[in-house]
Structures are given as C-alpha cells and as structure tokens.
Amino acid sequence: MTDTTRRDETTDMNATQLLAAHRLALGTVALLASRTAGRLYGLDFSAGPGPTLTRLMASRNLALGVGLLVADEKSAPLLHKLNIATDVIDLATVADETRRGALPRKATVIGFLTSLSGAALGAQLVNQDRA
C-alpha cells in the first residue's frame, strides 16, 4: 500500500465518520429534545405537528448515520449518494421556504448550515468513490 493510497483511505474514513457523526448528532438531539430542536428550526408547536416533524427528521438522520457506519465497500457509494441527495433536497427546501417568507432568519441559517455541511461531506465522499 502506498502513502497516497493510505492517505486516501484515511481521508475517506474521516469524511465518512464526520458525516455519520453529523447525522447521528442531529438525529439524537432531534429525538431526545424534539421541542428544543424544533424550535431552533422555527416549527410551530401550537399547531401540533412540530414534535412529529422533528422526530421524522431525527429518524431519517439516525438511519443515514448508522447506514454510513455499517456500510460495506459495495454499498457505501450508494449510501454516499443518498446522503448527498438528502442534503441537496433539504437545501432546496430551506431556500424555497425562505423565499416564501415561511422561515425565520435563525431557522434559515441553521437549515442552510446543517444541510450545506452535510452536502459538502457527502460530495467529498462521492468524489472519492469516483476516483
């Protein structure tokens, strides 16, 4: 194994671990503190669906994070693509809701930062898969 190969494997593992940690942290907080997490995103809890929507986000992030950690060499590229697709859809959703004036500034910033960071890590993994 060359130093370049070893460095690529280390970078790939670090990006995978970072994206998994990102997903698991978001999912755990949203699951265990759904009202607090939901409020950060500007969800209206008076209407009732806020905690449910937050838990749905939690389960999605937990599943994607665990998937990244248990993926084998054959399934990892598909999981990388699913992760980046999820974040790109989230970015589009945040952009659309912001354009319509449906999100407060704080929720817009948090939504963009979490989605963009996940998309950036996912893009790094997809690019490494192609190399």
Tab-separated table of N, CA and C in Angstrom, residues 11-120:
chain	number	residue	atom	x	y	z
A	11	THR	N	-8.574	9.756	4.520
A	11	THR	CA	-9.473	10.867	4.211
A	11	THR	C	-10.892	10.364	4.047
A	12	ASP	N	-11.054	9.245	3.329
A	12	ASP	CA	-12.371	8.663	3.127
A	12	ASP	C	-12.998	8.282	4.460
A	13	MET	N	-12.233	7.641	5.342
A	13	MET	CA	-12.754	7.229	6.637
A	13	MET	C	-13.114	8.449	7.477
A	14	ASN	N	-12.283	9.470	7.460
A	14	ASN	CA	-12.578	10.659	8.243
A	14	ASN	C	-13.839	11.356	7.747
A	15	ALA	N	-14.007	11.480	6.434
A	15	ALA	CA	-15.206	12.106	5.884
A	15	ALA	C	-16.439	11.273	6.216
A	16	THR	N	-16.318	9.962	6.138
A	16	THR	CA	-17.435	9.084	6.494
A	16	THR	C	-17.783	9.235	7.966
A	17	GLN	N	-16.779	9.225	8.814
A	17	GLN	CA	-17.022	9.372	10.250
A	17	GLN	C	-17.611	10.739	10.576
A	18	LEU	N	-17.124	11.784	9.920
A	18	LEU	CA	-17.665	13.126	10.159
A	18	LEU	C	-19.126	13.219	9.737
A	19	LEU	N	-19.442	12.690	8.555
A	19	LEU	CA	-20.824	12.738	8.089
A	19	LEU	C	-21.721	11.883	8.982
A	20	ALA	N	-21.248	10.717	9.384
A	20	ALA	CA	-22.029	9.871	10.296
A	20	ALA	C	-22.244	10.583	11.625
A	21	ALA	N	-21.206	11.209	12.167
A	21	ALA	CA	-21.335	11.940	13.432
A	21	ALA	C	-22.313	13.103	13.284
A	22	HIS	N	-22.250	13.796	12.161
A	22	HIS	CA	-23.172	14.897	11.855
A	22	HIS	C	-24.616	14.383	11.886
A	23	ARG	N	-24.855	13.291	11.172
A	23	ARG	CA	-26.200	12.709	11.116
A	23	ARG	C	-26.663	12.228	12.493
A	24	LEU	N	-25.793	11.502	13.184
A	24	LEU	CA	-26.169	10.936	14.484
A	24	LEU	C	-26.401	12.028	15.518
A	25	ALA	N	-25.616	13.088	15.485
A	25	ALA	CA	-25.818	14.196	16.427
A	25	ALA	C	-27.147	14.891	16.159
A	26	LEU	N	-27.416	15.211	14.899
A	26	LEU	CA	-28.693	15.846	14.561
A	26	LEU	C	-29.862	14.950	14.954
A	27	GLY	N	-29.760	13.682	14.622
A	27	GLY	CA	-30.837	12.745	14.921
A	27	GLY	C	-31.064	12.550	16.402
A	28	THR	N	-29.994	12.428	17.163
A	28	THR	CA	-30.116	12.210	18.607
A	28	THR	C	-30.734	13.415	19.294
A	29	VAL	N	-30.255	14.606	18.956
A	29	VAL	CA	-30.813	15.823	19.564
A	29	VAL	C	-32.285	15.971	19.191
A	30	ALA	N	-32.601	15.752	17.920
A	30	ALA	CA	-33.988	15.896	17.479
A	30	ALA	C	-34.905	14.856	18.114
A	31	LEU	N	-34.384	13.678	18.387
A	31	LEU	CA	-35.193	12.630	19.007
A	31	LEU	C	-35.378	12.868	20.504
A	32	LEU	N	-34.287	13.184	21.195
A	32	LEU	CA	-34.342	13.321	22.652
A	32	LEU	C	-34.844	14.682	23.117
A	33	ALA	N	-34.690	15.686	22.299
A	33	ALA	CA	-35.139	17.036	22.663
A	33	ALA	C	-35.890	17.633	21.482
A	34	SER	N	-36.966	16.952	21.062
A	34	SER	CA	-37.656	17.340	19.836
A	34	SER	C	-38.224	18.751	19.896
A	35	ARG	N	-38.746	19.154	21.028
A	35	ARG	CA	-39.298	20.512	21.121
A	35	ARG	C	-38.203	21.564	20.986
A	36	THR	N	-37.105	21.359	21.672
A	36	THR	CA	-35.990	22.311	21.596
A	36	THR	C	-35.426	22.355	20.179
A	37	ALA	N	-35.179	21.190	19.602
A	37	ALA	CA	-34.645	21.133	18.238
A	37	ALA	C	-35.628	21.750	17.253
A	38	GLY	N	-36.895	21.449	17.405
A	38	GLY	CA	-37.912	22.005	16.520
A	38	GLY	C	-37.997	23.514	16.606
A	39	ARG	N	-37.891	24.039	17.815
A	39	ARG	CA	-37.920	25.496	17.983
A	39	ARG	C	-36.742	26.158	17.273
A	40	LEU	N	-35.580	25.507	17.298
A	40	LEU	CA	-34.423	26.053	16.580
A	40	LEU	C	-34.724	26.215	15.094
A	41	TYR	N	-35.516	25.302	14.567
A	41	TYR	CA	-35.883	25.358	13.157
A	41	TYR	C	-37.142	26.175	12.909
A	42	GLY	N	-37.705	26.748	13.961
A	42	GLY	CA	-38.864	27.611	13.802
A	42	GLY	C	-40.175	26.883	13.621
A	43	LEU	N	-40.258	25.621	14.064
A	43	LEU	CA	-41.514	24.880	13.940
A	43	LEU	C	-42.532	25.395	14.944
A	44	ASP	N	-43.777	25.449	14.516
A	44	ASP	CA	-44.868	25.935	15.358
A	44	ASP	C	-45.448	24.762	16.142
A	45	PHE	N	-45.245	24.782	17.454
A	45	PHE	CA	-45.727	23.681	18.280
A	45	PHE	C	-47.181	23.858	18.701
A	46	SER	N	-47.743	25.043	18.504
A	46	SER	CA	-49.141	25.240	18.873
A	46	SER	C	-50.068	24.467	17.942
A	47	ALA	N	-49.645	24.235	16.713
A	47	ALA	CA	-50.472	23.509	15.746
A	47	ALA	C	-50.378	22.000	15.923
A	48	GLY	N	-49.383	21.531	16.655
A	48	GLY	CA	-49.296	20.110	16.956
A	48	GLY	C	-48.286	19.282	16.196
A	49	PRO	N	-48.031	19.544	14.907
A	49	PRO	CA	-47.150	18.622	14.176
A	49	PRO	C	-45.658	18.842	14.418
A	50	GLY	N	-45.289	19.895	15.121
A	50	GLY	CA	-43.869	20.208	15.327
A	50	GLY	C	-43.045	19.059	15.873
A	51	PRO	N	-43.435	18.475	17.021
A	51	PRO	CA	-42.643	17.360	17.557
A	51	PRO	C	-42.599	16.156	16.614
A	52	THR	N	-43.690	15.892	15.934
A	52	THR	CA	-43.729	14.764	14.999
A	52	THR	C	-42.778	14.996	13.832
A	53	LEU	N	-42.808	16.196	13.266
A	53	LEU	CA	-41.912	16.511	12.152
A	53	LEU	C	-40.452	16.456	12.587
A	54	THR	N	-40.186	16.905	13.803
A	54	THR	CA	-38.817	16.867	14.315
A	54	THR	C	-38.355	15.425	14.489
A	55	ARG	N	-39.225	14.560	15.003
A	55	ARG	CA	-38.858	13.150	15.169
A	55	ARG	C	-38.674	12.452	13.821
A	56	LEU	N	-39.452	12.854	12.819
A	56	LEU	CA	-39.262	12.300	11.471
A	56	LEU	C	-37.873	12.652	10.945
A	57	MET	N	-37.461	13.907	11.162
A	57	MET	CA	-36.113	14.316	10.769
A	57	MET	C	-35.079	13.508	11.551
A	58	ALA	N	-35.365	13.272	12.818
A	58	ALA	CA	-34.436	12.509	13.667
A	58	ALA	C	-34.260	11.094	13.142
A	59	SER	N	-35.359	10.427	12.842
A	59	SER	CA	-35.252	9.033	12.392
A	59	SER	C	-34.512	8.942	11.067
A	60	ARG	N	-34.743	9.890	10.183
A	60	ARG	CA	-34.040	9.901	8.895
A	60	ARG	C	-32.534	10.068	9.103
A	61	ASN	N	-32.159	11.026	9.943
A	61	ASN	CA	-30.731	11.267	10.184
A	61	ASN	C	-30.070	10.102	10.909
A	62	LEU	N	-30.760	9.509	11.864
A	62	LEU	CA	-30.197	8.352	12.568
A	62	LEU	C	-29.991	7.179	11.608
A	63	ALA	N	-30.975	6.923	10.756
A	63	ALA	CA	-30.854	5.818	9.798
A	63	ALA	C	-29.703	6.054	8.819
A	64	LEU	N	-29.591	7.274	8.305
A	64	LEU	CA	-28.496	7.570	7.380
A	64	LEU	C	-27.138	7.482	8.078
A	65	GLY	N	-27.055	7.961	9.316
A	65	GLY	CA	-25.796	7.907	10.063
A	65	GLY	C	-25.363	6.486	10.365
A	66	VAL	N	-26.294	5.668	10.826
A	66	VAL	CA	-25.966	4.264	11.104
A	66	VAL	C	-25.594	3.556	9.802
A	67	GLY	N	-26.322	3.847	8.740
A	67	GLY	CA	-26.006	3.247	7.444
A	67	GLY	C	-24.580	3.529	7.009
A	68	LEU	N	-24.133	4.761	7.216
A	68	LEU	CA	-22.750	5.111	6.866
A	68	LEU	C	-21.744	4.294	7.665
A	69	LEU	N	-22.044	4.061	8.933
A	69	LEU	CA	-21.108	3.343	9.801
A	69	LEU	C	-21.047	1.845	9.511
A	70	VAL	N	-22.148	1.266	9.058
A	70	VAL	CA	-22.171	-0.188	8.850
A	70	VAL	C	-22.017	-0.588	7.380
A	71	ALA	N	-21.949	0.391	6.486
A	71	ALA	CA	-21.859	0.092	5.051
A	71	ALA	C	-20.573	-0.648	4.717
A	72	ASP	N	-20.707	-1.623	3.840
A	72	ASP	CA	-19.508	-2.295	3.344
A	72	ASP	C	-19.025	-1.564	2.092
A	73	GLU	N	-17.937	-2.043	1.545
A	73	GLU	CA	-17.312	-1.377	0.401
A	73	GLU	C	-18.251	-1.293	-0.801
A	74	LYS	N	-19.115	-2.286	-0.952
A	74	LYS	CA	-20.023	-2.326	-2.098
A	74	LYS	C	-21.204	-1.367	-1.934
A	75	SER	N	-21.762	-1.267	-0.723
A	75	SER	CA	-22.943	-0.428	-0.512
A	75	SER	C	-22.616	1.022	-0.167
A	76	ALA	N	-21.387	1.302	0.241
A	76	ALA	CA	-21.016	2.656	0.660
A	76	ALA	C	-21.273	3.716	-0.418
A	77	PRO	N	-20.899	3.494	-1.686
A	77	PRO	CA	-21.145	4.538	-2.689
A	77	PRO	C	-22.624	4.922	-2.824
A	78	LEU	N	-23.519	3.943	-2.737
A	78	LEU	CA	-24.945	4.256	-2.799
A	78	LEU	C	-25.366	5.085	-1.586
A	79	LEU	N	-24.892	4.717	-0.410
A	79	LEU	CA	-25.218	5.487	0.793
A	79	LEU	C	-24.668	6.906	0.716
A	80	HIS	N	-23.503	7.076	0.135
A	80	HIS	CA	-22.942	8.418	-0.032
A	80	HIS	C	-23.854	9.256	-0.923
A	81	LYS	N	-24.345	8.658	-2.011
A	81	LYS	CA	-25.247	9.373	-2.921
A	81	LYS	C	-26.576	9.688	-2.245
A	82	LEU	N	-27.102	8.754	-1.462
A	82	LEU	CA	-28.355	9.009	-0.741
A	82	LEU	C	-28.196	10.147	0.261
A	83	ASN	N	-27.059	10.189	0.936
A	83	ASN	CA	-26.810	11.259	1.894
A	83	ASN	C	-26.748	12.615	1.210
A	84	ILE	N	-26.015	12.699	0.104
A	84	ILE	CA	-25.911	13.995	-0.569
A	84	ILE	C	-27.254	14.397	-1.174
A	85	ALA	N	-28.014	13.445	-1.696
A	85	ALA	CA	-29.337	13.757	-2.239
A	85	ALA	C	-30.245	14.319	-1.150
A	86	THR	N	-30.195	13.731	0.023
A	86	THR	CA	-30.998	14.206	1.150
A	86	THR	C	-30.654	15.651	1.481
A	87	ASP	N	-29.366	15.961	1.540
A	87	ASP	CA	-28.949	17.318	1.893
A	87	ASP	C	-29.254	18.327	0.790
A	88	VAL	N	-29.140	17.927	-0.460
A	88	VAL	CA	-29.472	18.830	-1.559
A	88	VAL	C	-30.972	19.134	-1.543
A	89	ILE	N	-31.797	18.130	-1.285
A	89	ILE	CA	-33.243	18.359	-1.172
A	89	ILE	C	-33.532	19.273	0.013
A	90	ASP	N	-32.844	19.062	1.129
A	90	ASP	CA	-33.016	19.947	2.288
A	90	ASP	C	-32.627	21.382	1.945
A	91	LEU	N	-31.512	21.562	1.235
A	91	LEU	CA	-31.095	22.909	0.832
A	91	LEU	C	-32.153	23.572	-0.047
A	92	ALA	N	-32.689	22.827	-0.997
A	92	ALA	CA	-33.726	23.374	-1.874
A	92	ALA	C	-34.977	23.734	-1.080
A	93	THR	N	-35.320	22.903	-0.117
A	93	THR	CA	-36.494	23.168	0.715
A	93	THR	C	-36.297	24.423	1.554
A	94	VAL	N	-35.142	24.537	2.192
A	94	VAL	CA	-34.855	25.728	3.001
A	94	VAL	C	-34.868	26.977	2.118
A	95	ALA	N	-34.274	26.896	0.939
A	95	ALA	CA	-34.254	28.043	0.029
A	95	ALA	C	-35.670	28.442	-0.376
A	96	ASP	N	-36.499	27.464	-0.709
A	96	ASP	CA	-37.872	27.751	-1.121
A	96	ASP	C	-38.689	28.341	0.027
A	97	GLU	N	-38.579	27.737	1.203
A	97	GLU	CA	-39.336	28.239	2.355
A	97	GLU	C	-38.859	29.632	2.768
A	98	THR	N	-37.572	29.894	2.617
A	98	THR	CA	-37.035	31.223	2.921
A	98	THR	C	-37.557	32.236	1.908
A	99	ARG	N	-37.547	31.867	0.645
A	99	ARG	CA	-38.050	32.746	-0.416
A	99	ARG	C	-39.511	33.122	-0.174
A	100	ARG	N	-40.294	32.169	0.307
A	100	ARG	CA	-41.714	32.413	0.574
A	100	ARG	C	-41.950	33.159	1.884
A	101	GLY	N	-40.877	33.355	2.669
A	101	GLY	CA	-41.017	34.040	3.949
A	101	GLY	C	-41.562	33.151	5.048
A	102	ALA	N	-41.490	31.845	4.863
A	102	ALA	CA	-42.064	30.905	5.824
A	102	ALA	C	-41.110	30.529	6.951
A	103	LEU	N	-39.827	30.870	6.818
A	103	LEU	CA	-38.852	30.516	7.852
A	103	LEU	C	-38.272	31.771	8.483
A	104	PRO	N	-38.155	31.770	9.807
A	104	PRO	CA	-37.444	32.883	10.445
A	104	PRO	C	-35.957	32.822	10.093
A	105	ARG	N	-35.290	33.945	10.227
A	105	ARG	CA	-33.871	34.041	9.857
A	105	ARG	C	-33.029	32.974	10.557
A	106	LYS	N	-33.261	32.770	11.848
A	106	LYS	CA	-32.478	31.789	12.614
A	106	LYS	C	-32.637	30.382	12.022
A	107	ALA	N	-33.858	30.014	11.691
A	107	ALA	CA	-34.108	28.693	11.106
A	107	ALA	C	-33.459	28.573	9.731
A	108	THR	N	-33.465	29.663	8.976
A	108	THR	CA	-32.821	29.666	7.661
A	108	THR	C	-31.326	29.421	7.795
A	109	VAL	N	-30.693	30.134	8.717
A	109	VAL	CA	-29.248	29.979	8.913
A	109	VAL	C	-28.918	28.560	9.363
A	110	ILE	N	-29.640	28.050	10.349
A	110	ILE	CA	-29.387	26.693	10.850
A	110	ILE	C	-29.654	25.660	9.757
A	111	GLY	N	-30.748	25.827	9.039
A	111	GLY	CA	-31.081	24.899	7.958
A	111	GLY	C	-30.025	24.870	6.869
A	112	PHE	N	-29.573	26.063	6.457
A	112	PHE	CA	-28.525	26.116	5.437
A	112	PHE	C	-27.218	25.519	5.942
A	113	LEU	N	-26.826	25.854	7.169
A	113	LEU	CA	-25.552	25.353	7.693
A	113	LEU	C	-25.543	23.836	7.845
A	114	THR	N	-26.618	23.275	8.401
A	114	THR	CA	-26.638	21.820	8.585
A	114	THR	C	-26.711	21.095	7.241
A	115	SER	N	-27.530	21.604	6.329
A	115	SER	CA	-27.655	20.958	5.015
A	115	SER	C	-26.394	21.125	4.180
A	116	LEU	N	-25.823	22.316	4.215
A	116	LEU	CA	-24.627	22.572	3.420
A	116	LEU	C	-23.431	21.771	3.930
A	117	SER	N	-23.290	21.668	5.243
A	117	SER	CA	-22.167	20.886	5.778
A	117	SER	C	-22.326	19.409	5.430
A	118	GLY	N	-23.545	18.890	5.534
A	118	GLY	CA	-23.779	17.501	5.142
A	118	GLY	C	-23.549	17.281	3.654
A	119	ALA	N	-24.013	18.231	2.829
A	119	ALA	CA	-23.822	18.111	1.379
A	119	ALA	C	-22.342	18.168	1.011
A	120	ALA	N	-21.582	19.017	1.689
A	120	ALA	CA	-20.145	19.129	1.399
A	120	ALA	C	-19.417	17.830	1.738
